[in-house]
Short mmCIF file of C-alpha atoms in Angstrom, two decimals:
data_model
loop_
_atom_site.label_atom_id
_atom_site.label_comp_id
_atom_site.label_asym_id
_atom_site.label_seq_id
_atom_site.Cartn_x
_atom_site.Cartn_y
_atom_site.Cartn_z
CA MET A 15 35.27 -90.23 -15.87
CA SER A 16 32.45 -92.52 -14.13
CA ALA A 17 30.81 -95.13 -16.24
CA ARG A 18 27.38 -93.51 -15.22
CA LYS A 19 28.78 -90.10 -16.69
CA MET A 20 30.03 -91.71 -19.94
CA GLY A 21 26.71 -93.59 -20.31
CA TRP A 22 24.85 -90.47 -19.99
CA MET A 23 27.15 -88.69 -22.76
CA ILE A 24 26.61 -91.43 -25.06
CA LEU A 25 22.94 -91.30 -24.67
CA MET A 26 22.94 -87.53 -25.14
CA ALA A 27 25.00 -87.88 -28.45
CA PHE A 28 22.55 -90.69 -29.69
CA LEU A 29 19.55 -88.43 -29.00
CA ALA A 30 21.44 -85.86 -31.03
CA VAL A 31 21.87 -87.86 -33.81
CA ILE A 32 18.32 -88.85 -34.07
CA LEU A 33 17.19 -85.26 -33.80
CA VAL A 34 19.34 -84.37 -36.68
CA THR A 35 18.86 -87.34 -38.89
CA ASN A 36 14.99 -87.43 -38.24
CA PRO A 37 13.89 -83.83 -37.54
CA SER A 38 10.54 -83.17 -36.29
CA THR A 39 8.13 -82.18 -39.23
CA ALA A 40 4.61 -82.53 -39.95
CA ALA A 41 5.07 -84.56 -43.07
CA ASN A 42 3.36 -87.79 -43.14
CA ARG A 43 0.93 -87.09 -40.58
CA ASP A 44 -2.01 -89.30 -39.78
CA PHE A 45 -4.95 -87.73 -41.67
CA ASN A 46 -7.38 -89.26 -39.25
CA LYS A 47 -5.63 -87.96 -36.17
CA ALA A 48 -5.02 -84.24 -37.79
CA ASP A 49 -7.38 -81.68 -36.60
CA THR A 50 -6.45 -79.21 -39.50
CA ILE A 51 -4.39 -79.55 -42.76
CA ARG A 52 -1.43 -77.24 -42.44
CA ILE A 53 -0.35 -75.89 -45.81
CA GLY A 54 2.81 -73.17 -46.16
CA SER A 55 2.86 -70.38 -48.32
CA LEU A 56 6.32 -69.30 -49.61
CA GLY A 57 7.44 -66.16 -51.36
CA PRO A 58 8.67 -62.59 -51.00
CA VAL A 59 6.29 -60.41 -49.31
CA GLN A 60 8.01 -57.28 -50.83
CA LEU A 61 7.43 -58.07 -54.34
CA ALA A 62 4.16 -58.25 -56.33
CA VAL A 63 4.98 -62.23 -57.51
CA GLY A 64 5.26 -62.91 -53.78
CA ILE A 65 2.13 -60.94 -52.63
CA GLY A 66 0.42 -62.87 -55.69
CA ILE A 67 1.55 -66.12 -54.15
CA HIS A 68 0.26 -65.26 -50.67
CA ASN A 69 -3.03 -63.66 -51.74
CA ALA A 70 -3.79 -66.57 -53.89
CA MET A 71 -3.56 -68.96 -51.09
CA LYS A 72 -5.44 -66.86 -48.73
CA LEU A 73 -8.32 -66.80 -51.32
CA ALA A 74 -8.13 -70.52 -52.05
CA VAL A 75 -7.96 -71.44 -48.36
CA GLU A 76 -10.90 -69.07 -47.54
CA GLU A 77 -13.03 -70.86 -50.42
CA ILE A 78 -12.33 -74.60 -49.70
CA ASN A 79 -13.00 -73.87 -45.76
CA ALA A 80 -16.31 -72.03 -46.59
CA ALA A 81 -17.18 -75.20 -48.60
CA GLY A 82 -16.67 -77.42 -45.70
CA GLY A 83 -12.90 -77.97 -45.76
CA ILE A 84 -11.26 -81.18 -46.82
CA HIS A 85 -13.57 -83.96 -45.14
CA GLY A 86 -14.57 -81.22 -42.53
CA LYS A 87 -10.95 -80.25 -41.71
CA LYS A 88 -10.20 -76.81 -42.33
CA ILE A 89 -6.85 -75.66 -43.82
CA GLU A 90 -4.62 -73.28 -41.83
CA LEU A 91 -2.35 -71.32 -43.72
CA PHE A 92 1.32 -70.15 -42.70
CA ILE A 93 3.14 -67.46 -44.63
CA GLY A 94 6.98 -67.75 -44.94
CA ASP A 95 8.90 -64.56 -46.43
CA SER A 96 11.67 -65.94 -49.19
CA GLU A 97 12.73 -62.28 -49.89
CA GLY A 98 13.15 -63.96 -53.25
CA LYS A 99 16.90 -65.04 -52.21
CA PRO A 100 18.23 -68.51 -51.47
CA GLU A 101 19.47 -68.10 -47.64
CA PRO A 102 16.22 -66.39 -46.38
CA GLY A 103 14.32 -68.85 -48.71
CA ILE A 104 15.98 -71.85 -46.88
CA SER A 105 15.25 -70.14 -43.56
CA ALA A 106 11.61 -69.52 -44.20
CA PHE A 107 11.24 -73.14 -45.50
CA LYS A 108 12.65 -74.52 -42.34
CA LYS A 109 10.54 -72.31 -40.21
CA LEU A 110 7.21 -73.67 -42.11
CA VAL A 111 8.62 -77.09 -41.76
CA LEU A 112 10.17 -77.59 -38.48
CA GLU A 113 8.09 -74.84 -36.43
CA ASP A 114 4.74 -74.32 -38.28
CA LYS A 115 4.70 -78.14 -39.01
CA VAL A 116 3.13 -77.92 -42.39
CA ASP A 117 2.12 -80.80 -44.45
CA VAL A 118 2.75 -79.25 -48.05
CA VAL A 119 4.67 -75.94 -49.24
CA ILE A 120 3.69 -74.00 -52.32
CA GLY A 121 5.01 -70.95 -53.83
CA SER A 122 8.66 -69.39 -54.73
CA TYR A 123 8.92 -67.69 -57.99
CA SER A 124 12.89 -67.65 -57.96
CA THR A 125 14.89 -70.50 -59.59
CA GLY A 126 17.67 -69.84 -57.26
CA VAL A 127 15.49 -70.19 -54.02
CA CYS A 128 14.09 -73.42 -55.71
CA LEU A 129 17.59 -74.70 -56.51
CA ALA A 130 18.59 -73.99 -52.87
CA LEU A 131 15.68 -75.83 -51.44
CA GLN A 132 15.67 -79.01 -53.40
CA PRO A 133 18.26 -80.70 -51.01
CA TYR A 134 15.93 -80.00 -48.13
CA LEU A 135 12.83 -81.46 -49.61
CA PRO A 136 13.92 -85.14 -48.93
CA LYS A 137 15.40 -84.42 -45.62
CA TYR A 138 12.24 -83.29 -44.51
CA GLN A 139 10.14 -85.35 -47.00
CA THR A 140 7.76 -82.58 -47.57
CA VAL A 141 6.08 -81.82 -51.06
CA PHE A 142 6.83 -78.44 -52.62
CA ILE A 143 5.04 -76.99 -55.64
CA THR A 144 6.72 -73.93 -57.34
CA THR A 145 4.47 -71.71 -58.78
CA GLY A 146 6.96 -69.46 -60.50
CA ALA A 147 10.35 -70.73 -61.22
CA ALA A 148 10.93 -71.48 -64.64
CA SER A 149 14.24 -73.28 -65.22
CA LYS A 150 14.00 -76.69 -66.62
CA THR A 151 17.05 -77.79 -64.47
CA LEU A 152 14.71 -78.03 -61.44
CA THR A 153 12.32 -80.76 -63.12
CA ASP A 154 15.41 -82.52 -64.91
CA ASN A 155 16.74 -83.12 -61.38
CA VAL A 156 13.58 -84.89 -60.63
CA ALA A 157 14.03 -86.97 -63.78
CA GLU A 158 17.87 -87.67 -63.12
CA ASN A 159 17.32 -88.64 -59.37
CA TYR A 160 13.63 -89.53 -58.80
CA LYS A 161 13.94 -90.93 -55.33
CA GLN A 162 15.55 -87.99 -53.91
CA ASN A 163 13.77 -85.35 -55.79
CA LYS A 164 10.20 -86.70 -55.98
CA TYR A 165 8.78 -84.11 -53.53
CA PHE A 166 9.39 -81.31 -56.15
CA PHE A 167 6.92 -80.27 -58.62
CA ARG A 168 6.44 -77.36 -60.85
CA PHE A 169 3.16 -75.88 -61.89
CA MET A 170 4.36 -73.33 -64.33
CA ILE A 171 5.34 -73.11 -68.02
CA ASN A 172 9.19 -73.92 -67.94
CA SER A 173 11.82 -71.75 -69.75
CA ASN A 174 12.22 -74.12 -72.52
CA ARG A 175 8.59 -74.23 -73.36
CA GLN A 176 8.37 -70.36 -72.80
CA GLU A 177 11.32 -70.05 -75.56
CA GLU A 178 9.42 -72.08 -78.08
CA LEU A 179 6.29 -70.34 -77.56
CA GLY A 180 8.02 -66.95 -77.40
CA ALA A 181 9.71 -67.74 -80.72
CA LYS A 182 6.52 -68.92 -82.40
CA PHE A 183 4.77 -65.46 -81.57
CA LEU A 184 7.87 -63.77 -83.27
CA LYS A 185 7.64 -65.92 -86.27
CA ASP A 186 3.94 -66.00 -86.53
CA PHE A 187 2.93 -62.49 -85.55
CA VAL A 188 6.11 -60.08 -85.69
CA ASN A 189 7.21 -61.78 -89.08
CA GLY A 190 4.20 -63.27 -90.38
CA LYS A 191 1.70 -60.62 -89.89
CA LEU A 192 3.87 -57.43 -89.47
CA GLY A 193 6.45 -58.35 -91.88
CA TYR A 194 9.46 -57.82 -89.79
CA THR A 195 12.66 -59.61 -90.49
CA LYS A 196 15.42 -57.67 -88.38
CA PHE A 197 15.53 -58.50 -84.66
CA ALA A 198 17.09 -57.28 -81.59
CA ILE A 199 17.44 -59.27 -78.53
CA LEU A 200 17.92 -57.93 -75.29
CA SER A 201 18.24 -60.14 -72.41
CA GLU A 202 19.36 -59.91 -68.74
CA ASN A 203 21.93 -62.31 -67.59
CA ALA A 204 19.69 -64.57 -65.47
CA LYS A 205 19.98 -68.27 -64.80
CA TRP A 206 16.71 -69.01 -66.18
CA LEU A 207 17.72 -67.31 -69.47
CA HIS A 208 20.90 -68.90 -69.88
CA GLU A 209 19.40 -71.43 -72.31
CA TYR A 210 16.51 -69.50 -73.65
CA THR A 211 18.35 -66.65 -74.95
CA PRO A 212 20.82 -68.31 -77.34
CA GLN A 213 18.08 -70.83 -78.09
CA LEU A 214 15.76 -67.88 -79.33
CA LYS A 215 18.57 -66.62 -81.39
CA LYS A 216 19.01 -69.93 -83.00
CA ASP A 217 15.44 -70.45 -83.86
CA LEU A 218 15.15 -67.28 -85.36
CA GLU A 219 17.93 -67.39 -87.52
CA ALA A 220 17.00 -71.06 -88.50
CA ALA A 221 13.51 -69.35 -89.93
CA GLY A 222 15.45 -67.16 -92.13
CA LEU A 223 15.32 -63.96 -89.75
CA GLU A 224 18.14 -61.67 -88.87
CA VAL A 225 19.35 -61.21 -85.59
CA VAL A 226 21.14 -57.83 -86.11
CA PHE A 227 21.93 -57.00 -81.96
CA TYR A 228 22.19 -59.53 -79.29
CA GLU A 229 23.06 -58.66 -75.66
CA MET A 230 22.89 -60.40 -72.35
CA PHE A 231 23.27 -57.42 -69.80
CA ASP A 232 24.46 -57.62 -66.31
CA THR A 233 21.28 -57.15 -63.82
CA ASP A 234 22.89 -54.13 -62.27
CA VAL A 235 22.73 -51.89 -65.48
CA MET A 236 20.44 -48.83 -65.15
CA ASP A 237 21.61 -46.95 -68.22
CA PHE A 238 20.10 -48.21 -71.34
CA SER A 239 20.38 -45.28 -73.70
CA PRO A 240 23.68 -46.37 -75.32
CA THR A 241 22.05 -49.84 -75.94
CA PHE A 242 18.96 -48.62 -77.75
CA ALA A 243 21.04 -46.25 -79.59
CA SER A 244 23.11 -49.11 -80.87
CA ILE A 245 19.98 -51.08 -81.50
CA LYS A 246 18.78 -48.20 -83.77
CA ALA A 247 22.06 -48.09 -85.64
CA LYS A 248 21.72 -51.76 -86.45
CA GLY A 249 18.31 -51.04 -88.02
CA ALA A 250 16.63 -53.40 -85.88
CA GLN A 251 12.59 -53.70 -86.53
CA TRP A 252 11.58 -55.36 -83.31
CA ILE A 253 13.30 -55.87 -79.88
CA ALA A 254 12.78 -59.26 -78.05
CA GLU A 255 13.12 -58.36 -74.53
CA LEU A 256 13.78 -61.01 -71.89
CA THR A 257 13.78 -59.64 -68.32
CA SER A 258 12.58 -60.91 -64.82
CA HIS A 259 14.89 -59.98 -62.09
CA ALA A 260 16.56 -56.94 -63.71
CA ALA A 261 15.71 -53.20 -63.94
CA SER A 262 12.99 -53.25 -66.32
CA VAL A 263 11.50 -50.08 -65.07
CA PRO A 264 14.53 -47.99 -66.20
CA LEU A 265 14.68 -50.20 -69.31
CA VAL A 266 11.20 -49.46 -70.28
CA LYS A 267 11.45 -45.90 -69.74
CA ALA A 268 14.70 -45.58 -71.67
CA TRP A 269 12.90 -47.68 -74.43
CA GLN A 270 10.04 -44.67 -74.77
CA ASP A 271 12.62 -42.08 -74.26
CA ASN A 272 14.86 -43.30 -77.05
CA GLN A 273 12.21 -44.29 -79.57
CA PRO A 274 13.74 -47.17 -81.06
CA CYS A 275 11.57 -50.00 -82.80
CA PRO A 276 8.62 -51.86 -81.10
CA MET A 277 9.69 -53.87 -77.99
CA GLY A 278 8.04 -56.99 -76.43
CA LEU A 279 8.46 -60.58 -75.47
CA VAL A 280 8.92 -61.25 -71.79
CA ASP A 281 9.22 -58.75 -68.89
CA VAL A 282 7.87 -60.10 -65.81
CA LYS A 283 7.25 -56.84 -63.97
CA SER A 284 5.43 -55.55 -67.03
CA MET A 285 2.82 -58.39 -66.31
CA ASP A 286 1.92 -56.56 -63.15
CA SER A 287 -1.19 -54.15 -63.21
CA ASN A 288 1.12 -51.51 -61.35
CA PHE A 289 3.50 -51.40 -64.01
CA TRP A 290 1.80 -48.43 -65.81
CA ASP A 291 2.46 -46.03 -62.52
CA MET A 292 6.02 -47.70 -62.07
CA THR A 293 6.89 -46.33 -65.29
CA ASP A 294 5.01 -43.21 -65.09
CA GLY A 295 3.01 -44.39 -68.05
CA LYS A 296 6.03 -44.86 -70.23
CA CYS A 297 5.04 -48.43 -70.66
CA LEU A 298 2.46 -47.36 -73.49
CA TRP A 299 2.78 -49.53 -76.29
CA HIS A 300 5.15 -51.89 -74.36
CA MET A 301 4.62 -55.81 -74.63
CA THR A 302 4.89 -58.77 -72.63
CA TYR A 303 3.71 -62.35 -72.76
CA ASN A 304 1.66 -63.17 -69.96
CA PHE A 305 0.11 -66.33 -68.26
CA LEU A 306 -2.97 -65.02 -66.51
CA VAL A 307 -5.21 -62.18 -67.66
CA ARG A 308 -8.97 -61.52 -67.62
CA ALA A 309 -9.74 -63.59 -70.28
CA PRO A 310 -11.84 -67.00 -70.33
CA LEU A 311 -8.83 -69.44 -69.98
CA SER A 312 -11.31 -71.58 -68.43
CA ASP A 313 -14.80 -70.82 -67.21
CA LYS A 314 -13.20 -70.37 -63.69
CA THR A 315 -10.60 -67.78 -64.71
CA VAL A 316 -12.88 -64.38 -64.76
CA PRO A 317 -14.79 -65.31 -61.80
CA MET A 318 -11.44 -65.68 -59.74
CA TRP A 319 -10.12 -62.54 -60.79
CA ASP A 320 -12.93 -60.55 -60.28
CA LYS A 321 -13.25 -61.84 -56.76
CA TYR A 322 -9.38 -61.54 -56.20
CA VAL A 323 -9.82 -57.73 -57.41
CA GLU A 324 -12.69 -57.20 -55.24
CA LYS A 325 -11.02 -58.93 -51.92
CA PHE A 326 -7.34 -57.51 -52.35
CA GLY A 327 -7.90 -54.43 -54.36
CA VAL A 328 -5.31 -55.05 -56.86
CA LYS A 329 -5.35 -57.30 -60.09
CA PRO A 330 -3.79 -60.89 -60.08
CA VAL A 331 -0.14 -61.38 -61.28
CA TYR A 332 0.79 -64.60 -63.06
CA THR A 333 1.91 -66.49 -59.66
CA THR A 334 -1.62 -65.97 -58.47
CA GLY A 335 -3.42 -68.17 -60.86
CA PHE A 336 -0.57 -71.15 -60.71
CA THR A 337 -0.70 -70.85 -56.72
CA TYR A 338 -4.38 -70.76 -56.76
CA ASP A 339 -4.74 -73.83 -58.94
CA SER A 340 -1.82 -75.39 -56.87
CA LEU A 341 -3.77 -75.62 -53.43
CA TYR A 342 -6.94 -76.71 -55.15
CA MET A 343 -5.02 -79.68 -56.63
CA VAL A 344 -3.37 -80.44 -53.18
CA ALA A 345 -6.78 -80.29 -51.67
CA GLU A 346 -8.35 -82.51 -54.28
CA VAL A 347 -5.76 -85.03 -53.81
CA ILE A 348 -5.76 -85.21 -50.00
CA LYS A 349 -9.40 -85.46 -50.15
CA GLN A 350 -9.33 -88.20 -52.37
CA LYS A 351 -6.60 -90.11 -50.76
CA LYS A 352 -7.75 -89.17 -47.33
CA SER A 353 -3.97 -88.99 -46.35
CA LEU A 354 -1.28 -86.55 -45.71
CA LYS A 355 1.61 -89.15 -46.29
CA SER A 356 4.01 -87.39 -48.68
CA ASP A 357 4.01 -90.52 -51.06
CA ASP A 358 0.23 -90.58 -51.28
CA ILE A 359 0.18 -86.79 -52.26
CA ILE A 360 2.89 -87.22 -54.69
CA LYS A 361 0.97 -90.14 -56.27
CA GLY A 362 -2.23 -88.18 -56.37
CA LEU A 363 -0.45 -85.33 -58.13
CA GLU A 364 1.27 -87.74 -60.50
CA GLU A 365 -2.31 -88.99 -61.64
CA ILE A 366 -4.26 -85.69 -61.55
CA THR A 367 -6.12 -83.76 -64.32
CA HIS A 368 -7.45 -80.81 -62.86
CA LYS A 369 -9.69 -78.18 -64.25
CA GLY A 370 -8.63 -74.77 -62.85
CA VAL A 371 -8.21 -70.79 -63.40
CA MET A 372 -4.99 -71.57 -65.80
CA GLY A 373 -6.66 -74.08 -68.21
CA ASN A 374 -9.21 -77.10 -68.36
CA GLN A 375 -6.45 -80.13 -68.36
CA ILE A 376 -3.77 -79.42 -65.95
CA SER A 377 -1.65 -82.39 -65.21
CA PHE A 378 2.05 -83.23 -64.24
CA ASP A 379 4.49 -85.46 -66.18
CA LYS A 380 5.05 -88.40 -64.03
CA LYS A 381 8.92 -88.66 -64.67
CA THR A 382 9.70 -85.02 -64.13
CA HIS A 383 6.82 -83.64 -62.33
CA ASP A 384 7.11 -80.46 -64.68
CA THR A 385 3.55 -79.12 -65.95
CA ALA A 386 2.34 -81.03 -68.82
CA PRO A 387 2.02 -79.38 -72.32
CA GLY A 388 -0.97 -77.54 -72.91
CA LEU A 389 -1.13 -74.07 -71.40
CA GLU A 390 -0.45 -71.14 -73.66
CA LEU A 391 1.15 -67.76 -73.54
CA LEU A 392 -0.79 -64.70 -73.83
CA VAL A 393 0.98 -61.58 -75.33
CA VAL A 394 -0.19 -58.32 -73.87
CA GLN A 395 0.04 -54.82 -74.72
CA TRP A 396 0.02 -51.75 -72.86
CA GLN A 397 -2.40 -49.42 -74.43
CA GLU A 398 -4.08 -46.18 -73.70
CA GLY A 399 -6.01 -45.64 -70.60
CA LYS A 400 -3.78 -48.08 -68.54
CA LYS A 401 -5.32 -51.16 -70.50
CA GLN A 402 -3.60 -54.57 -70.85
CA VAL A 403 -4.80 -55.67 -74.21
CA VAL A 404 -4.31 -59.38 -75.21
CA ILE A 405 -3.34 -59.10 -78.99
CA TYR A 406 -1.99 -62.73 -79.48
CA PRO A 407 -2.87 -65.53 -79.88
CA GLU A 408 -6.03 -64.95 -82.22
CA ALA A 409 -8.29 -67.16 -79.96
CA ALA A 410 -7.88 -65.10 -76.76
CA LYS A 411 -7.44 -61.44 -78.27
CA THR A 412 -9.35 -58.94 -76.26
CA GLY A 413 -7.99 -56.10 -79.00
CA GLU A 414 -5.68 -55.34 -81.90
CA TYR A 415 -2.11 -54.49 -81.77
CA VAL A 416 -1.09 -50.75 -81.74
CA PRO A 417 2.35 -49.80 -82.98
CA PRO A 418 4.23 -46.96 -81.01
CA ALA A 419 3.26 -43.50 -81.95
CA TRP A 420 6.87 -42.71 -83.23
CA TRP A 421 7.47 -45.89 -85.15
CA LYS A 422 6.29 -45.46 -89.03
CA LYS A 423 8.06 -48.51 -90.69
#
């Protein structure tokens, strides 16, 4: 082999290493030289939670651009379809970063997708805000290795905090107001519930309440009639349901058909305004906590809700509010810093206190990049006329709790 050919091969190998170790991304662009601000929206386009992410981004981008953009620079939006699964999520994220060359990515409701993405954030030096994934592991990873995972933020109430607030509802309202003492816990076997569900059992029992039925079912289960028969036999007075990825439609239909005790805690699909039609109305009297409803969480909530319904013809879901506020926070930070450098955006998000749709005092913990305490859960019941009525907490109520017609205790 000639020296010239050998030299050429060495040069090509060197260039290949550079391309691998220094992938071409938009992160850390010079703000003054950028014509537009490029933002990625990541979520499953087939699911309501993903549609809620993408629509929220579209609405916020439209509003910010109509108001003059960020120092005159318009926001360009790029959509990535994660399909709610890790591998497609990684592929969609890479496309946003490597081909669309976005400055920041917002979205994803799945803990599995977010865990898969975390190692790629330092590789591409791209700030990512999840607006739906609940597992505390995600932000624990930031605290344990800040240098590597500092690019990750969560604007969403994590699963541990959800458990605390969910247990509070069961103790304050179900026990304290309704007087029920015998609980069934019916939970899907999903990553975000592996700590939540057993901790809920401990908290109820520590309060002197009886857990007479406890089950974490596989997510492919479709027949729940035997389960409800067992719950009835145990004498349960309330079913604390915990589902997100599982088949909540057949679960809720079976609940109505088998007529056990009242059921309610968290069912992500039941947060969707289309859940009534999904269940053929059998979600009547079913309950779930929610994060976003047409109620004055701040003076921005109801106006955004009405504008969203007018624009898209559907009601917002929980990911909508978190995503909408996240883009406004990113825009605020970029405007303040006049920078697209990832470290500047990270520092700005760590320092921000934002008044948004989801509340008046939104901020992040500097060590974990998790949402700081302050947001509340709203417990919503499906009532006659396809109404979603807030029955708890007292300060946010839009109506009174109605027990199922068959329940006489």
